[in-house]
Coordinates of C-alpha atoms in Angstrom, one line a residue:
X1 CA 100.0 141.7 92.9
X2 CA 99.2 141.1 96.3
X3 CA 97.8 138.5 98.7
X4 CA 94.8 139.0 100.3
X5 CA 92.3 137.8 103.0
X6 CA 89.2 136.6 101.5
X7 CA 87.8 133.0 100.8
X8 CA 86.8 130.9 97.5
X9 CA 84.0 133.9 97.0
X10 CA 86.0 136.8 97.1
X11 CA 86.3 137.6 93.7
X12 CA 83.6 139.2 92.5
X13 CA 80.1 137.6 91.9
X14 CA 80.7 134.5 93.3
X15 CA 79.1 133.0 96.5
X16 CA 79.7 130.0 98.6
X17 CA 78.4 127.9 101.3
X18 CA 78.8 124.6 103.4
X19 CA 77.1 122.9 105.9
X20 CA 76.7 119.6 108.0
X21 CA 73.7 117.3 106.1
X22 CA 74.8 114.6 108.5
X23 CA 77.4 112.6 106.3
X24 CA 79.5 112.9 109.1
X25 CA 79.0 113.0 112.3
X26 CA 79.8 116.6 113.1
X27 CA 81.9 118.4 110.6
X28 CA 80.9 120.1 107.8
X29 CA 80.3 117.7 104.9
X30 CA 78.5 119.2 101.6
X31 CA 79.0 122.7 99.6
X32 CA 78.0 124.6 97.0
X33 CA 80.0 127.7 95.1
X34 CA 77.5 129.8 92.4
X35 CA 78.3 132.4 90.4
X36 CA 76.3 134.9 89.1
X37 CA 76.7 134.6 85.8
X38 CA 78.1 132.0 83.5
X39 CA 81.7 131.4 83.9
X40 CA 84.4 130.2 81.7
X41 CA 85.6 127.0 83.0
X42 CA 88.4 124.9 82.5
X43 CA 89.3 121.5 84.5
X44 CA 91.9 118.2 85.0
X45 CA 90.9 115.7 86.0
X46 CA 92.5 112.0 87.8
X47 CA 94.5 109.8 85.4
X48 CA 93.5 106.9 87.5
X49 CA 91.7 104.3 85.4
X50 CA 89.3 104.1 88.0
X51 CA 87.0 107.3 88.1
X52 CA 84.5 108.2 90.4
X53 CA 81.1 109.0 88.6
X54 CA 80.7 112.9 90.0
X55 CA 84.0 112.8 87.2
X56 CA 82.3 111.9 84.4
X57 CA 79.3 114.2 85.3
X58 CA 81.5 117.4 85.4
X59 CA 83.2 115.9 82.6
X60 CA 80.0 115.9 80.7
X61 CA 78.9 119.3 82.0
X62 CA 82.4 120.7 80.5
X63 CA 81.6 119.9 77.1
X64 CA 81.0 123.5 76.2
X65 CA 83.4 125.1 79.0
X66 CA 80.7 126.8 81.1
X67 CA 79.6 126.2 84.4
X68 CA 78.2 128.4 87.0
X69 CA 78.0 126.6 90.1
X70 CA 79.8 123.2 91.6
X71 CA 78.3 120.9 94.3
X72 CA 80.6 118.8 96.4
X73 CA 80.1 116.0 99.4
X74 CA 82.6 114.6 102.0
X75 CA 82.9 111.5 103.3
X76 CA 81.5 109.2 100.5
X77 CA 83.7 109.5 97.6
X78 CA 80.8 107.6 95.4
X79 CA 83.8 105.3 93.4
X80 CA 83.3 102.1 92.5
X81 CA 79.7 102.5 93.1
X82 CA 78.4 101.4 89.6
X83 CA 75.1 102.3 87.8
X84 CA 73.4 103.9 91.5
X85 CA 76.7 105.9 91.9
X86 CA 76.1 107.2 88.6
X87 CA 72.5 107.6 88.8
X88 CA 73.5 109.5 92.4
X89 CA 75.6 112.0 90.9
X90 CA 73.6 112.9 88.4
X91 CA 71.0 113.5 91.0
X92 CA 73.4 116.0 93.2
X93 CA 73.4 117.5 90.1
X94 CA 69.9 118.3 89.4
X95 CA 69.3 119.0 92.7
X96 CA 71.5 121.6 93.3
X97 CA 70.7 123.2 89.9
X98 CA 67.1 123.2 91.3
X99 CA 67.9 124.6 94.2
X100 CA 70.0 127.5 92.6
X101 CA 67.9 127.8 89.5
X102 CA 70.1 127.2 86.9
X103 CA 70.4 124.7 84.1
X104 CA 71.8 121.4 85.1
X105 CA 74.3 121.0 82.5
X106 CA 76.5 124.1 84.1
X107 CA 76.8 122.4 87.4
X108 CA 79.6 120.4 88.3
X109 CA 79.8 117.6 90.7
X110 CA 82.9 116.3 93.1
X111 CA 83.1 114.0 95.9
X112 CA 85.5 113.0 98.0
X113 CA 85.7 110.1 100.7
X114 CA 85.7 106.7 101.3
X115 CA 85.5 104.7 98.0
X116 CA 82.7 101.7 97.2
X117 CA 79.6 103.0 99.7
X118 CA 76.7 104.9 98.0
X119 CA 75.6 108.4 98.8
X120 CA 72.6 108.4 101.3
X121 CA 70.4 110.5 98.5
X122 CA 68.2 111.6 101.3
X123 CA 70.6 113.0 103.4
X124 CA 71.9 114.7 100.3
X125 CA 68.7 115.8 99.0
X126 CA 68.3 117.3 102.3
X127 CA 71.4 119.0 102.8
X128 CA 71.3 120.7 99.3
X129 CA 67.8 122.2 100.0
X130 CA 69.0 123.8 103.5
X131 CA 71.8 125.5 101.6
X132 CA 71.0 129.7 101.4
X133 CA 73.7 131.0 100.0
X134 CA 72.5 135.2 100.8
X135 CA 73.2 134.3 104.2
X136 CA 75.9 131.8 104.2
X137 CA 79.4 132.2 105.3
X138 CA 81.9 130.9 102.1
X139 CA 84.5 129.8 104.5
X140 CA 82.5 126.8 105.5
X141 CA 82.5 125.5 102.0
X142 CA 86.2 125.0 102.6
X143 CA 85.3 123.3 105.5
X144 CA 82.8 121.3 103.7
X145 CA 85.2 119.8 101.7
X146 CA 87.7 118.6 104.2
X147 CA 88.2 114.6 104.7
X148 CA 91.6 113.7 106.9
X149 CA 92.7 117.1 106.0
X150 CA 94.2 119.1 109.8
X151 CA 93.5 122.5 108.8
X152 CA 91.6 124.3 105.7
X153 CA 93.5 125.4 102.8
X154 CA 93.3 128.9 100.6
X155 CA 94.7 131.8 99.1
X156 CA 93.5 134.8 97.7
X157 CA 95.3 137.0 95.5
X158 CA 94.5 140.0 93.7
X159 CA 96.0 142.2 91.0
X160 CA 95.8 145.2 88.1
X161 CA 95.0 143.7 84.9
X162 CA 94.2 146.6 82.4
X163 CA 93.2 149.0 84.9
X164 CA 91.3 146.8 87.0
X165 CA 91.2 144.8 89.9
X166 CA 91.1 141.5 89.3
X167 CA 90.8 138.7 91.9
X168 CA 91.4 135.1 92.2
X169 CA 90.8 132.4 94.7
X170 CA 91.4 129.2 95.6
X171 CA 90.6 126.6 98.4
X172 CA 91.6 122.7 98.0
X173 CA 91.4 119.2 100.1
X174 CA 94.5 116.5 100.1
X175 CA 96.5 114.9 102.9
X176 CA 96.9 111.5 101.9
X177 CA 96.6 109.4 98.9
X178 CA 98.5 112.4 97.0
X179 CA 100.6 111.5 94.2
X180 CA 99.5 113.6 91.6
X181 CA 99.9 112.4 87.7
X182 CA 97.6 115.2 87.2
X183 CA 96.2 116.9 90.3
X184 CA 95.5 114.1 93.2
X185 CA 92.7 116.0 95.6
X186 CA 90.0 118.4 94.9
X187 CA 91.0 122.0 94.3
X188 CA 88.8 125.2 93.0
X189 CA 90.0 128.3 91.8
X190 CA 87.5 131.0 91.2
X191 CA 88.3 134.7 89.3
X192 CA 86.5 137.4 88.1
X193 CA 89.5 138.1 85.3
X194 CA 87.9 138.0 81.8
X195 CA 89.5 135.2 79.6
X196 CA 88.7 132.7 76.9
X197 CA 88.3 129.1 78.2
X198 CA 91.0 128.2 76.1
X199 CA 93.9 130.1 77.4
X200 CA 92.2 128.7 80.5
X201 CA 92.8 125.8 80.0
X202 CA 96.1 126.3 78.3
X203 CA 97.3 128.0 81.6
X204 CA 95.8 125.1 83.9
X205 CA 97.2 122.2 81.9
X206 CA 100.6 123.9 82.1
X207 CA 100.6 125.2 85.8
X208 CA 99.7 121.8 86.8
X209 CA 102.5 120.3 85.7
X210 CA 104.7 122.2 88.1
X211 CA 102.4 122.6 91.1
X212 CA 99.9 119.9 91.6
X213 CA 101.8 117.6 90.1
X214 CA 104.8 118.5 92.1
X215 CA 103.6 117.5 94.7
X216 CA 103.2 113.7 96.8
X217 CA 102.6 112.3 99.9
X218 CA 102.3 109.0 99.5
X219 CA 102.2 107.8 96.1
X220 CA 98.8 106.8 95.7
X221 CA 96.7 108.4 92.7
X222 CA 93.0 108.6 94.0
X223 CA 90.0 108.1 92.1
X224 CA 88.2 111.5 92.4
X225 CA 91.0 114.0 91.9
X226 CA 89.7 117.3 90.1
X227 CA 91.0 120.9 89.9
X228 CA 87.9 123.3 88.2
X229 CA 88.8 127.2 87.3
X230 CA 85.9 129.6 87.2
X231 CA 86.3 132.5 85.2
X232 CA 83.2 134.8 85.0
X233 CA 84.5 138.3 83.4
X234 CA 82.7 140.1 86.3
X235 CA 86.1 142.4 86.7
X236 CA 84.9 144.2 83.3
X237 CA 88.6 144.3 82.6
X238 CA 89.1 143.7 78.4
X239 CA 89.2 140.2 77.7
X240 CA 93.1 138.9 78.0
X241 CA 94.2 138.2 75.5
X242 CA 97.7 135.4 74.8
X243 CA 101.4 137.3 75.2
X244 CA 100.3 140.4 76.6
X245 CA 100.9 142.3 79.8
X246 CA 97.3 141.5 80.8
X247 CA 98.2 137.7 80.4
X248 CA 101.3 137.4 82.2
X249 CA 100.0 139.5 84.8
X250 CA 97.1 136.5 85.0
X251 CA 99.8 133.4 84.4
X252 CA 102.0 134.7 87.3
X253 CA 98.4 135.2 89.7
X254 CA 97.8 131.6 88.3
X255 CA 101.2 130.5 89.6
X256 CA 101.2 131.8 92.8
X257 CA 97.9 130.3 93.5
X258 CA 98.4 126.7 92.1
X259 CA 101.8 126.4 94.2
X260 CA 100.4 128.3 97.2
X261 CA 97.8 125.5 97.0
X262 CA 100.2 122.8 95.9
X263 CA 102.7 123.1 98.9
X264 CA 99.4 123.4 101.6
X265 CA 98.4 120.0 100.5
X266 CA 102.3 118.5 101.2
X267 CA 102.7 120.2 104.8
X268 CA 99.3 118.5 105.6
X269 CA 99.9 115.2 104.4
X270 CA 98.5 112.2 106.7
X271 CA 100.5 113.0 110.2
X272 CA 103.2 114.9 108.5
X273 CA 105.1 117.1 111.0
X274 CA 107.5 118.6 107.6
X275 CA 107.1 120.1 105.0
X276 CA 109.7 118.8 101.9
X277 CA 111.2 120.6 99.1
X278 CA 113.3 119.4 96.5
X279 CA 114.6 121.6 93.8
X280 CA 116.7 119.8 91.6
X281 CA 119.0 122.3 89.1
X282 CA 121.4 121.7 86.4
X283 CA 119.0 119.1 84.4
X284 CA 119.4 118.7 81.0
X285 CA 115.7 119.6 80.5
X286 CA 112.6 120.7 82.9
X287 CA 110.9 117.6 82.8
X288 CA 114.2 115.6 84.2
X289 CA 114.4 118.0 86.9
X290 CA 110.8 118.0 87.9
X291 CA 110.9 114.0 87.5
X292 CA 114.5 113.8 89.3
X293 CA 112.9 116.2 92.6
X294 CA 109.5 114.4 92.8
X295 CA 111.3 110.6 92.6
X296 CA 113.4 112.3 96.1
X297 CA 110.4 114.0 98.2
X298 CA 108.4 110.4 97.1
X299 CA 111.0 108.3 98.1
X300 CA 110.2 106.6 101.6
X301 CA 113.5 106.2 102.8
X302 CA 114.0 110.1 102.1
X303 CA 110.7 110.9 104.1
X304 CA 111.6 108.4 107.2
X305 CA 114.6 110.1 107.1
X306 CA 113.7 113.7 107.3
X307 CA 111.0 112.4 110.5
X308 CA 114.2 110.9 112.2
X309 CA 116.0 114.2 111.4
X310 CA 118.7 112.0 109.9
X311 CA 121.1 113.9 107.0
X312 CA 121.2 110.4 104.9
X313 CA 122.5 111.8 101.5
X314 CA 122.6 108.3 100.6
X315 CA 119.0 107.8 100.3
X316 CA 118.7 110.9 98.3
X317 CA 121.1 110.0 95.6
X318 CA 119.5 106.3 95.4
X319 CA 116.5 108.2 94.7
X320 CA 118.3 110.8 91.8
X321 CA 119.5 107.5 90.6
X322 CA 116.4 105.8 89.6
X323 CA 114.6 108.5 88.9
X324 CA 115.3 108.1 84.9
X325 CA 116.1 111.2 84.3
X326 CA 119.5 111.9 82.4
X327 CA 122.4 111.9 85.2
X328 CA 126.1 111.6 85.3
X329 CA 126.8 110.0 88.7
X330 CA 130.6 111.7 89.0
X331 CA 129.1 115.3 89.3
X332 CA 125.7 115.4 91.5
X333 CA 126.3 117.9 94.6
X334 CA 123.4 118.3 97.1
X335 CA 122.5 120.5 99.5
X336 CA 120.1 120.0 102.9
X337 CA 119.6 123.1 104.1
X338 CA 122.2 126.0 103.2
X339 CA 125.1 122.9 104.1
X340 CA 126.8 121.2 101.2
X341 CA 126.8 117.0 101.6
X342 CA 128.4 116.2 97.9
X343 CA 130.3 118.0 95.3
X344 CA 131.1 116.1 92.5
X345 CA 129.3 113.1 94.1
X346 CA 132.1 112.8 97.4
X347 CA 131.1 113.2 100.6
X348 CA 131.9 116.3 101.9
X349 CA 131.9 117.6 105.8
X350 CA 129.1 119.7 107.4
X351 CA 128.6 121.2 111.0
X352 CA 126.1 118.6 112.9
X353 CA 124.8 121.2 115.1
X354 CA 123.7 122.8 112.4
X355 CA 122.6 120.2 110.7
X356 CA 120.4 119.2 114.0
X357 CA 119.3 122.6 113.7
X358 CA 118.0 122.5 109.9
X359 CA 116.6 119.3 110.2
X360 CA 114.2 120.1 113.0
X361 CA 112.7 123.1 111.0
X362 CA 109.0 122.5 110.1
X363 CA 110.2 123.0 106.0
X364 CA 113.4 121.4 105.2
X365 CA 115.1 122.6 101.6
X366 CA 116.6 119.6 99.9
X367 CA 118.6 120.6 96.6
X368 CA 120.7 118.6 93.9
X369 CA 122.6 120.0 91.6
X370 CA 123.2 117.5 88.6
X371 CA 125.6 119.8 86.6
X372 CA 124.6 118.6 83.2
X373 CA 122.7 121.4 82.1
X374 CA 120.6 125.1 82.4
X375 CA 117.0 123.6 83.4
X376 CA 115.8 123.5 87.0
X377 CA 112.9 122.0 88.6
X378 CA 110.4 121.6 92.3
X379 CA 108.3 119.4 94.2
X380 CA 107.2 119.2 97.8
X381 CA 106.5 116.4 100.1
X382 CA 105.8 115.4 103.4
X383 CA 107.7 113.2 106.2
X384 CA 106.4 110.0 106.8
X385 CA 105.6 108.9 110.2
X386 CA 103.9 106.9 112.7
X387 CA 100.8 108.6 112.4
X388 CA 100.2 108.1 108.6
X389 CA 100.4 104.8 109.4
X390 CA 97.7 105.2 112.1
X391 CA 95.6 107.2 110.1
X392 CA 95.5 104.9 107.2
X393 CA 95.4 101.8 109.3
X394 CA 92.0 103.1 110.7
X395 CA 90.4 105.3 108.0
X396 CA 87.7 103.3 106.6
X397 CA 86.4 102.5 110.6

């Protein structure tokens, strides 16, 4: 297995384009991936109680686990937008199935931006008709979908499955309002690896719950949060089939991807200048260790701590404390960096110049070691600092 250059279309028979309609004022806002045949799909979706309605539409197009292309708009998130948002979504639908000449129950619909203004249909209607995707370039879909995001986000990864090459991409949008209780942003993963929608969506449902929602930025769950797999089968290798070679080969591409993905999305959080990560070990299960890591990269006081390059242990075990997860308070050690803060819970000493030193690294390792058990655990985070606060203050202007 090996990571490649490529974009969202790279694997074979897919296609992808983006473009400014004018739904912002310069960048890129609105993009399309086709494939050219069918694909398997499989999807998560929010667990926010509030849904945007381009959720319910893919939602609706998933009922049979095919789609074969997906439309998506920046800058108006079309939430909280009632029976006209709904109405609008189901029109980006048939619009860009008109435009691509496919049925409009295999196209699937995400938005993402600023929640409680409708879509201007005739900027949209416009937009979709311009798109040509034989002559577009697919890195401007990832463009496309970009909303307070610094930098575009992918990986591309390809690998032997049964004698042939299969490859599988994916591009995503988050910075802020990431606190995944599923997958909080908009992510896609395309492949041409020939699998069943259900071990599909087996694989998604469990990756996710140690990538995407491993990850957190600010603790808000948004209200348009999606991740759709497209699988068409155009690598002609034999279908994969469950515990075989050919499937772990796939769950371990899946992996890479999803966490590749995941930990993009935390180093870009809302003016983050860190990227987090917490690996908690020695939990009595995974999901305490996976709950005890994401309580410390979400905790506040952790994050304004790690911007002021300031080794509070403190705030760390406050955080392992609360968390819920099974602890014995005598035996937590932690780690920041390679230099040990606790054993057995008591302060320990550490070199401050090398502290200084870890602590003004770009990714800073945080781990905790609760010595009750075998089962281990990640999650990645951002610091938070002044410019979040900016950002957020000044978002909907």
């Amino acid at each position: 297995m090996k990571i490649i250059e490529g974009t969202i279309a790279s694997p074979k028979g897919f296609h992808a384009a983006g473009l400014h309609s004018g739904l912002k004022r310069t960048k890129k806002d609105l993009g399309m991936i086709y494939s050219d045949v069918p694909a398997a799909a499989a999807a998560v979706y929010t667990t926010n109680q509030v849904k945007a309605a381009p959720i319910f539409v893919t939602k609706e197009a998933m009922v049979d686990a095919t789609i074969q292309a997906v439309v998506v708009n920046s800058a108006y998130a079309n939430a909280c937008t009632g029976k006209i948002g709904a109405e609008n979504a189901l029109a980006m639908q048939a619009l860009a199935a008109e435009q691509l000449a496919v049925p409009k129950e295999t196209v699937a619909v995400a938005s993402t931006g600023v929640i409680g203004k409708q879509l201007p249909m005739e900027i949209i209607e416009k937009g979709i008709k311009q798109i040509d995707l034989p002559t577009a370039n697919p890195y401007d879909f990832h463009e496309a979908i970009l909303t307070t995001d610094t930098s575009t986000k992918e990986i591309v990864v390809s690998a032997k499955i049964n004698g042939q090459t299969v490859t599988m991409a994916g591009v995503t949008k988050g910075s802020g309002m990431i606190h995944p209780n599923m997958a909080t942003m908009l992510a896609f993963i395309t492949t041409d690896a020939q699998i069943s929608p259900e071990l599909l969506q087996g694989i998604l449902a469990d990756k996710t719950e140690t990538t995407f929602n491993q990850i957190t930025v600010d603790g808000d769950t948004s209200t348009n949060d999606m991740v759709l797999v497209l699988a068409n089968g155009l690598a002609e290798n034999p279908m994969i089939e469950i515990d075989t070679p050919a499937y772990e080969t796939f769950v371990e591409m899946f992996q890479l991807v999803s966490e590749a993905l995941a930990k993009l999305i935390a180093k870009d959080g809302e003016g983050a200048t860190k990227l987090i990560e917490v690996e908690v070990v020695g939990a009595s299960n995974p999901s305490d260790a996976r709950l005890a890591a994401k309580k410390v990269v979400g905790s506040s006081l952790v994050k304004t701590a790690m911007f002021g390059e300031d080794p509070n242990w403190g705030r760390i075990i406050c955080a392992v404390g609360y968390a819920g997860s099974q602890t014995d308070p005598e035996k937590i050690d932690m780690w920041i960096g390679q230099q040990q803060l606790l054993k057995h819970s008591q302060p320990q000493e550490f070199d401050e110049a090398e502290m200084k030193q870890t602590l003004e690294k770009e990714k800073i390792l945080i781990t905790v070691d609760l010595n009750i058990g075998e089962a281990k655990g990640k999650a990645w985070g951002c610091d938070l600092t002044y410019k979040y606060v900016e950002v957020n203050a000044l978002y909907h202007t």
